Amino acid sequence: MNAAAKEAVRWLQADPGQGYAGFALGARQPALRVQLAAAAGPAPHLDGIWAQAAEWAEALGEAALPDSWAAQPDGLEKAGLWLLHWSTALQRSAGLPVFEAGRMTRPRQPDRQLSQLTLWLPCAPGRLDTARTAFAAIVELFEDCLLAHCADMASDPSAPPARPVPAARLKTAREQLSSRAPQGANTPRLLRAAFELGIPVWPLGRDVYRYGQGSRARWLDSTFTDTTSNIASRLARDKAWAATRLSEAGIPVPRHRLVADADHAVRVARELGFPVVVKPADLDGGRGVSAGLRDEEAVRAAFERAQRLSQRILLEQHVHGRDYRLTVHAGELLWAIERVPGGVTGDGRRSVAELLAELNADPRRGEGAHAPLKRLQLDEEARSLLAESGLDEHAIPAPGRFMALRRSANVASGGMPVAVNAAVHPDNARLALRAASALGLDLAGVDLLLPDIGRSWRESGGSVCEVNGQPQLGATTGPHLYGELLKRLLRKGGRIPIALILGAAPGSLLAQGLARELGAAGLRVGWSDERGAAIGEQWLTAGPVGSFAAGRMLLGDRSVEAVVLSVSDQEVALHGLPFERCDLLLFAGHHLAGGLELDSAQAATAWKETLMSALPACSGVVLQLEGTGLDASGWSGLTRARIDSTPRRREEAITLMARRMLQGNGRVASKPRSIPPAPRPLASLAP
């Protein structure tokens, strides 16, 4: 390795030291703070790495980098942009719900070359560890590519024999991260919808999230809501029980029987009459389903396939008709689709295999859980269906002829959803609502087999095939359903009024006074100060608790209708804020727990970190007690007022603050007003 290559690797030092479980710098997602430093001397040439940007983008499914980034001079800032962008892209590509671009802050160094900067790498809620893993993978690949490029430039014979292969390395890193992403397709899409709607989200563990705050919060596990009956969801997953219960309720269902083995399945098929359907009785998503079975051999093979997934196998009469999924919630029809079985349509020129290759080239089709549509394979089932029509994969179907390659129309098995919401006959909508109600489900996907969704089932016939208690809402025809569901569940965006008091001295009682004023207006108020956390006049803690922990405690209490959080410790500097937006911010002093003086370096750093979190988070009013010595004049877009610190004036001010918080009945902006994110105003606020 030549000297230039050695120096290039030593040039960049990265320390992903601090993770913010809360919110800093006005961000709406947690962040990992990374300190970057450059060794003295000229920066290495980054042209060779930048030339690989298209390869990196293709491997991760990202858009090309802006030309303006490539035009920047070599140096720490250009390297930082690269690391920040691809660390974020790697998380998104792995299915992690990361929706912000991250940001970079720079210290003031007008007279010398930039040698330090800070990256704020966005993270999925509750998954700071995945951001560390993603950043480490990107830094390692960056250094290897930099080393190879420097060795090439020097024509060093001792250079590594093979250049790094970014695409392969990136795909490996993505696969490792994907196992730590939320499982299933619903949760990432719900989280994105919440982000786009400005709804606050907090992880509760096991892929369960709290959407909203306090009394306006709802919990969701995929599409299980906090009002979904545990009994109903467990029993609805048992298809045999569900079919019996629906039949008792007068809802048409296929004739069905549980079967113990392949011989039993054949006997039941004879009794019910061919064709039949064989499927696991306790699985969703079309797993193990074999439909349209016309002979005993097919039944035996289908039983064996289903038994690999479950020990409870259901055999039912095959009902001819088109396959529809109606999604219902709280007694209303939300959406309806027709599920067309996976297959190809002939054009008179190309073979079945060629048509299938074109179908699978659709970027929406993939293999993972997050792919909106699934790829179709030319497997045994597909060849069997072709053979029934006297064709094989080399045959050229006539123009317009549809060749089904799956017996089941389930999207998970390659089916194509087509929106039919406007065509649903009222009787069919009522049938779906009755089915969900009969099983005790608030949200359900009801599968109907009907000749035509536009004709009443009472006239045309048909049946309820299945009822799914945790339905996939879908990203192909109904991506709006995720936001629609959240709007139905959450009042006023799930937000409650929040006041943040900074630096109040012990014994000031500001938080308690404001909480009492809000309580007098009829709200149940959670509040905290240096003594602990309380709701109304009832203490929740036996003594002091950190401000971050107190905020999490109060916002997670589903009886709380407003929060007043007093911060006079260093927890915001360590963890960020427990919320990303507040309605009112009051500068009450510069007290920090631990007796630190304002002119100490430690206190100055803590104040700077606290202000970096607090100021951009205020989407309402900023107030300041006289005599604090703090100056927020560098921040635009905020309403300010100074409050006299005398007791009488302060009581009047508390009343005024309460009134301002109640304006609009707690409705707050989902995004902050225009506040400059650059580091200069932040630096100027440091004591």
XYZ file of C-alpha atoms in Angstrom:
687
model
C 0.000 0.000 0.000
C 1.483 3.366 -1.012
C 1.783 6.316 1.369
C -1.045 8.248 -0.307
C -3.437 5.357 0.179
C -2.453 5.034 3.838
C -3.000 8.732 4.440
C -6.364 8.631 2.642
C -7.684 5.979 5.015
C -6.363 7.837 8.065
C -7.764 11.141 6.814
C -11.361 10.539 7.904
C -12.305 9.871 11.527
C -15.956 9.088 12.321
C -17.443 8.740 15.785
C -21.155 7.747 15.861
C -21.187 8.397 19.571
C -24.581 9.688 20.625
C -28.030 8.440 19.747
C -31.075 10.608 20.320
C -34.116 8.520 21.193
C -36.067 11.791 21.157
C -36.054 14.694 18.717
C -33.398 17.322 18.028
C -32.825 20.152 15.549
C -36.509 20.274 14.624
C -36.371 16.746 13.180
C -39.435 14.535 13.322
C -37.532 11.281 13.666
C -34.864 10.121 16.139
C -31.280 10.672 15.063
C -27.771 9.334 15.496
C -25.238 12.127 15.943
C -21.947 11.399 14.173
C -18.852 13.527 14.700
C -16.616 13.670 11.629
C -13.054 14.946 11.771
C -10.383 15.277 9.105
C -6.671 14.930 9.654
C -4.463 17.903 8.846
C -3.254 18.239 5.303
C -4.893 18.121 1.883
C -7.999 16.016 1.378
C -7.711 12.916 -0.828
C -9.245 12.915 -4.283
C -12.885 11.797 -4.102
C -13.496 11.674 -7.870
C -13.099 7.899 -8.047
C -15.748 7.336 -5.382
C -18.118 9.858 -6.882
C -17.860 8.076 -10.234
C -19.484 5.056 -8.570
C -22.583 6.995 -7.453
C -24.762 5.461 -10.175
C -23.740 1.940 -9.105
C -24.565 2.719 -5.476
C -27.901 4.242 -6.494
C -28.873 1.211 -8.581
C -27.954 -1.221 -5.806
C -30.144 0.603 -3.278
C -32.910 1.781 -5.616
C -32.098 5.465 -5.035
C -32.155 8.433 -7.363
C -28.909 9.877 -8.684
C -27.044 12.348 -6.486
C -27.365 16.080 -7.266
C -24.724 17.378 -9.668
C -24.034 20.233 -7.271
C -22.683 17.753 -4.720
C -20.161 16.310 -7.159
C -19.002 19.820 -8.062
C -17.965 20.602 -4.489
C -14.250 20.635 -3.731
C -12.736 17.547 -2.153
C -12.893 17.732 1.602
C -14.696 16.769 4.766
C -18.017 18.341 3.770
C -18.162 16.448 0.474
C -17.320 13.181 2.252
C -19.940 13.968 4.901
C -22.647 14.459 2.295
C -21.795 11.087 0.776
C -21.845 9.245 4.094
C -25.060 10.896 5.267
C -26.918 10.256 2.010
C -25.987 6.594 1.607
C -26.387 5.699 5.290
C -29.941 7.009 5.079
C -30.552 5.328 1.728
C -29.309 1.973 3.035
C -31.823 2.071 5.896
C -34.708 2.918 3.551
C -33.685 0.229 1.084
C -33.757 -2.346 3.911
C -37.391 -1.496 4.649
C -36.728 0.648 7.709
C -39.217 3.528 8.117
C -36.767 6.416 7.632
C -38.407 9.372 5.911
C -36.117 12.348 6.585
C -32.939 13.164 4.723
C -30.807 13.929 7.758
C -28.766 17.069 8.203
C -25.279 18.399 8.706
C -24.035 21.134 11.063
C -20.682 22.873 10.878
C -18.784 24.865 13.499
C -17.680 28.386 12.737
C -14.188 28.220 11.321
C -13.912 31.165 8.935
C -10.109 31.393 8.993
C -9.086 27.812 8.402
C -10.046 24.717 6.465
C -13.061 22.796 7.775
C -11.754 19.967 9.959
C -14.892 18.986 11.913
C -18.601 18.660 11.284
C -21.592 16.830 12.699
C -23.954 14.510 10.840
C -27.469 13.906 12.161
C -28.432 10.548 10.703
C -32.207 9.878 10.845
C -33.307 6.593 12.413
C -36.424 4.478 12.480
C -38.363 4.938 15.738
C -36.872 2.702 18.409
C -34.050 1.461 16.137
C -30.950 3.561 16.807
C -28.835 0.409 16.564
C -29.760 -0.103 12.912
C -28.567 3.410 12.080
C -25.203 2.616 13.686
C -24.958 -0.590 11.677
C -25.877 1.190 8.429
C -23.367 3.983 9.028
C -20.572 1.530 9.877
C -21.225 -0.415 6.645
C -21.160 2.754 4.521
C -17.973 4.085 6.169
C -16.201 0.752 5.659
C -17.157 0.627 1.977
C -16.249 4.311 1.529
C -12.771 3.727 2.965
C -12.198 0.605 0.863
C -13.198 2.434 -2.326
C -11.008 5.393 -1.357
C -8.070 3.087 -0.713
C -8.491 1.323 -4.066
C -8.762 4.619 -5.917
C -5.606 6.044 -4.308
C -3.726 2.830 -5.076
C -4.845 2.979 -8.723
C -3.729 6.582 -9.029
C -0.258 5.688 -7.765
C -0.051 2.502 -9.868
C 1.153 0.737 -6.771
C 1.973 -2.920 -7.507
C 1.082 -3.827 -3.920
C -2.475 -2.540 -4.315
C -5.306 -5.015 -3.646
C -5.817 -7.348 -6.617
C -9.543 -6.632 -6.871
C -11.477 -3.406 -6.486
C -14.408 -3.377 -4.020
C -17.738 -4.274 -5.578
C -20.141 -1.700 -4.098
C -23.332 -3.320 -5.427
C -22.620 -6.703 -3.823
C -21.476 -5.152 -0.538
C -24.489 -2.840 -0.378
C -26.930 -5.670 -1.074
C -25.346 -7.780 1.666
C -25.626 -4.904 4.134
C -29.243 -4.349 3.114
C -30.094 -8.018 3.709
C -28.545 -7.867 7.182
C -30.551 -4.755 8.085
C -33.835 -5.962 6.602
C -34.260 -8.566 9.353
C -34.536 -5.667 11.820
C -37.160 -3.777 9.832
C -40.849 -3.871 10.816
C -42.375 -7.106 9.590
C -45.156 -7.139 7.010
C -46.189 -4.383 4.621
C -48.775 -2.530 6.694
C -46.606 -1.080 9.451
C -44.053 0.755 7.244
C -46.899 2.226 5.180
C -48.799 3.323 8.285
C -45.637 4.966 9.614
C -45.113 6.789 6.307
C -48.729 7.959 6.282
C -48.332 9.224 9.855
C -45.178 11.108 8.870
C -46.878 12.710 5.864
C -49.881 13.717 7.993
C -47.718 15.137 10.788
C -48.937 12.552 13.300
C -46.433 11.894 16.122
C -45.312 8.280 16.511
C -43.594 6.487 19.376
C -42.430 2.822 19.394
C -43.897 0.574 22.082
C -41.928 -2.554 21.145
C -42.678 -5.707 19.121
C -43.655 -3.617 16.084
C -46.445 -1.926 18.051
C -46.546 1.872 17.750
C -48.367 4.660 19.506
C -49.816 7.103 16.993
C -50.627 10.426 18.640
C -50.213 11.675 22.209
C -52.005 11.343 25.532
C -55.777 11.120 25.316
C -55.690 11.402 21.509
C -53.296 8.472 21.001
C -54.113 5.096 19.464
C -52.036 1.929 19.416
C -51.614 -0.139 16.261
C -49.970 -3.475 15.553
C -50.050 -3.521 11.765
C -53.824 -3.180 11.199
C -54.793 -4.545 14.597
C -56.144 -1.530 16.476
C -56.332 -1.074 20.236
C -60.076 -1.746 20.014
C -59.751 -4.979 18.031
C -61.022 -7.752 20.252
C -58.346 -10.280 21.131
C -61.009 -12.993 21.155
C -62.341 -11.928 17.754
C -58.916 -11.739 16.116
C -57.841 -15.155 17.421
C -61.035 -16.883 16.437
C -61.316 -15.165 13.047
C -57.915 -16.595 12.149
C -59.442 -20.045 12.597
C -61.134 -20.399 9.224
C -63.218 -23.404 10.251
C -64.613 -21.613 13.310
C -65.175 -18.396 11.335
C -67.094 -20.201 8.586
C -69.324 -21.901 11.165
C -69.983 -18.625 12.984
C -70.806 -16.834 9.713
C -73.178 -19.614 8.713
C -74.956 -19.350 12.061
C -75.386 -15.636 11.406
C -77.144 -16.373 8.103
C -74.204 -15.362 5.927
C -73.569 -17.580 2.862
C -70.299 -19.531 3.098
C -68.934 -22.522 1.152
C -69.664 -25.989 2.567
C -66.592 -27.037 4.489
C -65.023 -29.717 6.701
C -61.794 -30.131 8.663
C -59.818 -33.114 7.342
C -57.339 -35.227 9.279
C -55.275 -36.799 6.486
C -55.089 -37.169 2.708
C -57.514 -40.122 2.619
C -60.017 -38.187 4.714
C -59.613 -35.209 2.391
C -60.438 -37.375 -0.631
C -63.564 -38.769 1.053
C -64.812 -35.292 1.994
C -64.097 -34.033 -1.529
C -66.295 -36.798 -2.918
C -69.094 -35.874 -0.508
C -68.948 -32.146 -1.278
C -68.332 -32.669 -4.990
C -65.454 -31.511 -7.138
C -63.949 -28.966 -7.595
C -62.786 -28.217 -4.044
C -60.351 -25.982 -2.164
C -57.722 -27.180 0.333
C -56.048 -24.711 2.708
C -54.580 -24.356 6.193
C -57.334 -23.479 8.650
C -55.200 -21.072 10.686
C -53.048 -19.075 8.252
C -53.616 -15.832 6.357
C -52.190 -14.296 3.205
C -53.071 -17.135 0.860
C -50.350 -19.385 2.277
C -50.886 -23.029 1.395
C -54.167 -22.435 -0.489
C -54.940 -24.702 -3.461
C -58.163 -23.868 -5.297
C -60.109 -25.446 -8.159
C -58.963 -29.024 -7.415
C -60.768 -31.387 -9.809
C -59.531 -34.883 -8.927
C -58.337 -37.036 -6.045
C -54.672 -36.852 -7.009
C -54.773 -33.047 -6.903
C -56.477 -33.158 -3.488
C -53.780 -35.429 -2.055
C -50.985 -33.214 -3.383
C -52.711 -30.079 -2.059
C -53.161 -31.676 1.375
C -49.444 -32.466 1.570
C -48.528 -28.882 0.613
C -50.881 -27.406 3.190
C -49.722 -29.798 5.919
C -46.168 -28.513 5.572
C -47.469 -25.190 6.941
C -50.149 -26.278 9.419
C -51.610 -29.335 11.137
C -55.203 -28.060 10.792
C -56.401 -28.436 7.197
C -59.728 -27.233 5.853
C -61.407 -28.597 2.728
C -64.295 -26.648 1.265
C -66.489 -26.588 -1.789
C -65.126 -24.484 -4.633
C -67.419 -21.549 -5.388
C -67.260 -20.202 -8.915
C -67.098 -16.456 -9.160
C -64.849 -13.458 -9.247
C -62.712 -12.751 -6.191
C -63.363 -9.470 -4.342
C -61.842 -7.997 -1.187
C -63.938 -5.432 0.703
C -62.162 -3.547 3.493
C -64.494 -2.345 6.236
C -63.986 -0.356 9.433
C -66.376 0.588 12.230
C -69.488 -0.227 10.196
C -68.384 1.490 6.962
C -67.000 0.252 3.662
C -63.578 1.807 3.064
C -62.450 0.201 -0.195
C -63.149 -2.640 -2.598
C -60.941 -4.406 -5.103
C -61.264 -7.314 -7.494
C -58.349 -9.715 -7.285
C -57.538 -11.091 -10.720
C -55.521 -14.341 -10.622
C -51.915 -14.066 -11.677
C -51.572 -14.754 -15.366
C -50.772 -13.329 -18.790
C -52.841 -11.998 -21.688
C -51.895 -13.130 -25.188
C -50.951 -10.757 -28.002
C -50.656 -13.313 -30.818
C -46.897 -12.755 -31.114
C -45.134 -13.764 -27.913
C -45.024 -17.011 -25.975
C -46.358 -17.517 -22.468
C -42.786 -17.463 -21.121
C -42.059 -14.150 -22.872
C -45.302 -12.605 -21.649
C -44.501 -13.758 -18.124
C -41.036 -12.186 -18.291
C -42.624 -8.872 -19.264
C -45.154 -9.176 -16.423
C -42.418 -9.802 -13.850
C -40.441 -6.808 -15.136
C -43.078 -4.547 -13.561
C -41.105 -2.690 -10.831
C -44.022 -3.155 -8.451
C -43.501 -6.916 -8.514
C -40.949 -8.370 -6.121
C -40.251 -11.173 -3.670
C -40.165 -9.417 -0.309
C -42.973 -8.641 2.110
C -42.877 -4.962 1.132
C -43.378 -5.531 -2.613
C -46.877 -4.293 -3.636
C -47.209 -7.159 -6.145
C -45.533 -10.562 -6.250
C -43.598 -12.145 -9.105
C -45.105 -15.171 -10.828
C -43.067 -18.318 -11.290
C -43.575 -20.859 -14.052
C -43.948 -23.644 -11.504
C -45.930 -26.878 -11.286
C -49.239 -25.073 -10.670
C -48.717 -22.764 -13.658
C -47.779 -25.629 -15.980
C -50.783 -27.631 -14.772
C -53.163 -24.776 -15.603
C -51.565 -24.337 -19.019
C -51.853 -28.078 -19.683
C -55.579 -27.970 -18.881
C -55.891 -25.521 -21.784
C -53.665 -27.639 -24.047
C -50.730 -25.202 -23.845
C -47.236 -24.957 -22.409
C -44.805 -22.096 -21.776
C -43.721 -22.060 -25.431
C -47.268 -21.656 -26.766
C -48.394 -18.311 -28.231
C -51.859 -17.407 -26.854
C -54.319 -15.686 -29.171
C -54.661 -11.890 -28.843
C -56.749 -10.992 -25.796
C -56.818 -14.519 -24.380
C -56.093 -14.537 -20.630
C -54.127 -17.502 -19.324
C -54.368 -17.895 -15.539
C -51.182 -19.227 -13.940
C -52.657 -19.408 -10.436
C -55.887 -20.926 -9.169
C -56.038 -18.496 -6.256
C -56.505 -14.788 -6.914
C -54.781 -13.729 -3.687
C -52.346 -10.850 -4.213
C -49.765 -12.709 -2.106
C -49.725 -15.477 -4.732
C -49.277 -13.106 -7.658
C -52.797 -11.763 -8.209
C -53.462 -8.290 -9.562
C -55.809 -5.972 -7.594
C -58.222 -3.755 -9.539
C -60.211 -1.041 -7.740
C -63.999 -1.531 -7.959
C -65.082 0.722 -5.096
C -67.572 2.715 -7.144
C -69.289 -0.412 -8.508
C -70.137 -2.174 -5.225
C -73.852 -2.983 -4.909
C -75.260 -1.844 -1.516
C -76.355 -5.404 -0.692
C -72.804 -6.648 -1.179
C -71.408 -3.875 1.016
C -73.923 -4.760 3.730
C -72.953 -8.427 3.457
C -69.304 -7.551 4.125
C -70.261 -5.348 7.081
C -72.435 -8.118 8.537
C -69.584 -10.611 8.207
C -67.151 -8.370 10.110
C -69.768 -7.695 12.780
C -70.627 -11.390 13.150
C -66.980 -12.093 14.029
C -66.672 -9.051 16.313
C -64.032 -7.258 14.208
C -63.731 -3.461 13.968
C -61.403 -3.568 10.939
C -61.558 -6.458 8.493
C -60.883 -7.559 4.950
C -63.896 -9.542 3.750
C -63.374 -11.819 0.740
C -66.453 -12.350 -1.447
C -66.880 -14.757 -4.345
C -69.515 -13.260 -6.655
C -70.349 -13.250 -10.366
C -70.358 -9.448 -10.363
C -69.764 -6.975 -7.516
C -72.281 -4.632 -9.140
C -75.156 -7.147 -8.739
C -76.724 -8.084 -5.419
C -75.585 -11.407 -4.002
C -79.237 -12.076 -3.218
C -79.934 -12.324 -6.945
C -76.683 -13.644 -8.417
C -75.590 -15.930 -5.605
C -72.170 -15.969 -4.025
C -70.533 -16.448 -0.658
C -68.140 -15.035 1.909
C -64.914 -16.917 1.347
C -62.840 -15.566 4.265
C -62.687 -12.702 6.762
C -59.209 -11.381 7.588
C -58.919 -9.665 10.961
C -55.540 -8.068 10.155
C -55.973 -7.121 6.489
C -53.345 -5.791 4.144
C -54.701 -2.432 3.050
C -52.686 -2.509 -0.163
C -50.311 -0.150 -1.915
C -51.400 -0.719 -5.520
C -54.999 0.489 -5.662
C -55.503 1.889 -2.156
C -52.327 3.539 -0.795
C -54.557 6.303 0.562
C -56.183 3.836 2.961
C -53.299 4.056 5.439
C -53.760 7.775 5.907
C -57.536 7.410 5.806
C -57.458 4.856 8.610
C -55.260 7.081 10.774
C -57.574 10.047 10.215
C -60.540 7.929 11.286
C -58.764 6.755 14.418
C -57.098 9.975 15.575
C -58.856 13.163 16.639
C -57.141 16.410 15.591
C -54.085 14.659 14.245
C -53.519 12.867 17.539
C -51.870 15.942 19.064
C -52.514 17.508 22.458
C -51.373 20.988 23.610
C -47.784 20.978 24.921
C -45.870 23.718 26.749
C -42.100 23.573 27.283
C -40.466 25.622 30.059
C -36.679 25.931 29.910
C -34.287 26.678 32.761
C -36.737 27.477 35.575
C -35.065 27.753 38.970
C -36.085 25.288 41.705
C -39.213 26.420 43.504
C -40.499 28.616 40.682
C -43.729 26.571 40.394
C -44.188 27.795 36.811
C -45.161 24.382 35.452
C -47.632 23.737 38.248
C -49.183 27.206 37.843
C -49.678 26.773 34.104
C -51.059 23.271 34.633
C -53.622 24.649 37.082
C -54.736 27.319 34.609
C -55.206 24.701 31.912
C -56.981 22.455 34.377
C -59.382 25.266 35.215
C -60.326 25.278 31.524
C -61.448 21.652 31.847
C -58.340 19.796 30.690
C -56.651 16.907 32.472
C -53.067 18.178 32.536
C -49.865 16.244 33.037
C -46.921 18.313 34.207
C -43.434 17.988 35.651
C -40.758 20.078 37.299
C -37.702 19.411 39.456
C -39.884 17.680 42.075
C -41.312 14.965 39.826
C -44.239 14.308 37.482
C -47.951 14.692 38.209
C -51.393 14.690 36.622
C -53.480 17.489 38.068
C -52.761 17.444 41.816
C -51.832 13.752 41.880
C -48.120 12.943 41.891
C -47.091 10.034 39.658
C -43.559 9.708 41.037
C -42.092 9.414 44.512
C -39.458 12.019 43.739
C -37.543 13.758 40.935
C -37.486 12.195 37.488
C -35.558 13.353 34.433
C -37.369 15.667 32.031
C -37.108 13.254 29.087
C -38.487 10.370 31.148
C -41.228 12.626 32.532
C -42.265 13.701 29.033
C -42.460 10.104 27.812
C -44.470 9.166 30.894
C -47.021 11.964 30.465
C -47.425 11.699 26.693
C -47.953 7.951 27.055
C -50.751 8.377 29.606
C -54.024 8.049 27.720
C -55.908 10.206 30.223
C -53.700 13.285 29.690
C -55.211 16.081 27.556
C -52.343 18.608 27.793
C -48.699 18.552 28.954
C -46.521 21.155 30.664
C -42.888 20.022 30.768
C -40.279 21.964 32.738
C -36.691 21.260 31.691
C -33.979 22.244 34.151
C -31.646 19.273 33.678
C -29.390 17.980 30.903
C -31.653 15.197 29.626
C -32.697 17.079 26.490
C -29.018 17.510 25.633
C -28.535 13.757 26.099
C -31.701 12.356 24.515
C -33.461 15.167 22.625
C -37.042 16.174 23.340
C -39.722 13.558 24.093
C -41.923 15.245 21.447
C -41.101 16.845 18.119
C -43.475 19.844 18.314
C -44.778 22.073 21.097
C -47.271 24.945 21.143
C -45.521 27.197 23.623
C -41.894 27.675 24.652
C -40.984 29.726 27.720
C -37.422 30.779 28.542
C -37.591 30.969 32.327
C -33.889 31.055 33.192
C -30.678 29.125 32.679
C -30.752 26.727 35.602
C -29.266 23.276 35.079
C -29.497 20.487 37.627
C -26.166 19.706 39.245
C -25.220 23.257 40.181
C -23.395 24.055 36.936
C -22.737 27.728 36.355
C -23.614 29.407 33.079
C -20.011 30.276 32.282
C -18.727 26.705 32.654
C -17.898 24.847 29.452
C -20.099 21.912 30.401
C -23.127 24.108 31.063
C -22.552 26.051 27.853
C -22.494 22.851 25.832
C -25.610 21.529 27.544
C -27.463 24.778 26.912
C -26.503 24.803 23.275
C -27.733 21.225 22.842
C -30.966 22.016 24.685
C -31.656 25.095 22.585
C -30.861 23.202 19.387
C -33.690 20.826 20.292
C -36.176 23.286 21.774
C -36.224 26.293 19.450
C -36.947 24.533 16.143
C -39.593 22.394 17.871
C -41.853 25.320 18.756
C -44.623 25.736 16.198
C -46.469 28.305 18.313
C -45.352 31.068 20.678
C -41.957 31.764 22.272
C -41.998 33.772 25.513
C -39.175 34.914 27.744
C -38.985 35.962 31.383
C -37.078 39.193 31.909
C -33.588 38.869 33.253
C -32.709 35.437 31.886
C -29.797 36.696 29.825
C -30.842 34.556 26.857
C -31.283 35.910 23.346
C -33.386 34.220 20.648
C -33.203 37.121 18.220
C -31.517 35.006 15.549
C -34.647 32.939 14.948
C -37.349 34.147 12.588
C -40.973 33.109 12.182
C -41.766 32.993 15.907
C -44.012 35.237 17.987
C -42.159 36.655 20.986
C -43.105 38.485 24.123
C -41.194 39.359 27.264
C -42.728 38.594 30.640
C -41.970 40.612 33.746
C -40.605 38.263 36.423
C -42.434 39.853 39.362
C -44.959 37.488 41.022
C -48.070 39.448 40.028
C -46.950 39.891 36.455
C -45.952 36.284 36.296
C -49.411 35.111 37.367
C -50.936 37.270 34.646
C -48.466 35.801 32.179
C -49.392 32.246 33.161
C -53.043 33.014 32.463
C -52.047 34.487 29.114
C -49.987 31.407 28.260
C -52.888 29.107 29.071
C -55.205 31.083 26.820
C -52.743 30.958 23.965
C -52.343 27.199 24.320
C -56.098 26.751 24.171
C -56.493 28.831 21.017
C -57.799 26.602 18.261
C -58.763 23.962 20.844
C -55.316 22.405 20.837
C -54.887 22.325 17.084
C -51.215 22.782 16.279
C -49.200 22.939 13.111
C -47.855 19.606 11.925
C -44.668 21.307 10.741
C -42.634 24.102 12.328
C -42.660 27.561 10.897
C -39.720 28.626 8.788
C -36.688 28.420 11.072
C -33.157 28.487 9.664
C -31.575 25.047 10.213
C -28.025 26.297 9.621
C -25.604 26.180 12.559
C -24.821 29.885 12.711
C -27.932 30.872 14.704
C -27.374 27.854 16.926
C -23.818 28.874 17.631
C -24.875 32.433 18.407
C -27.293 31.152 21.061
C -24.634 29.368 23.047
C -23.919 31.290 26.280
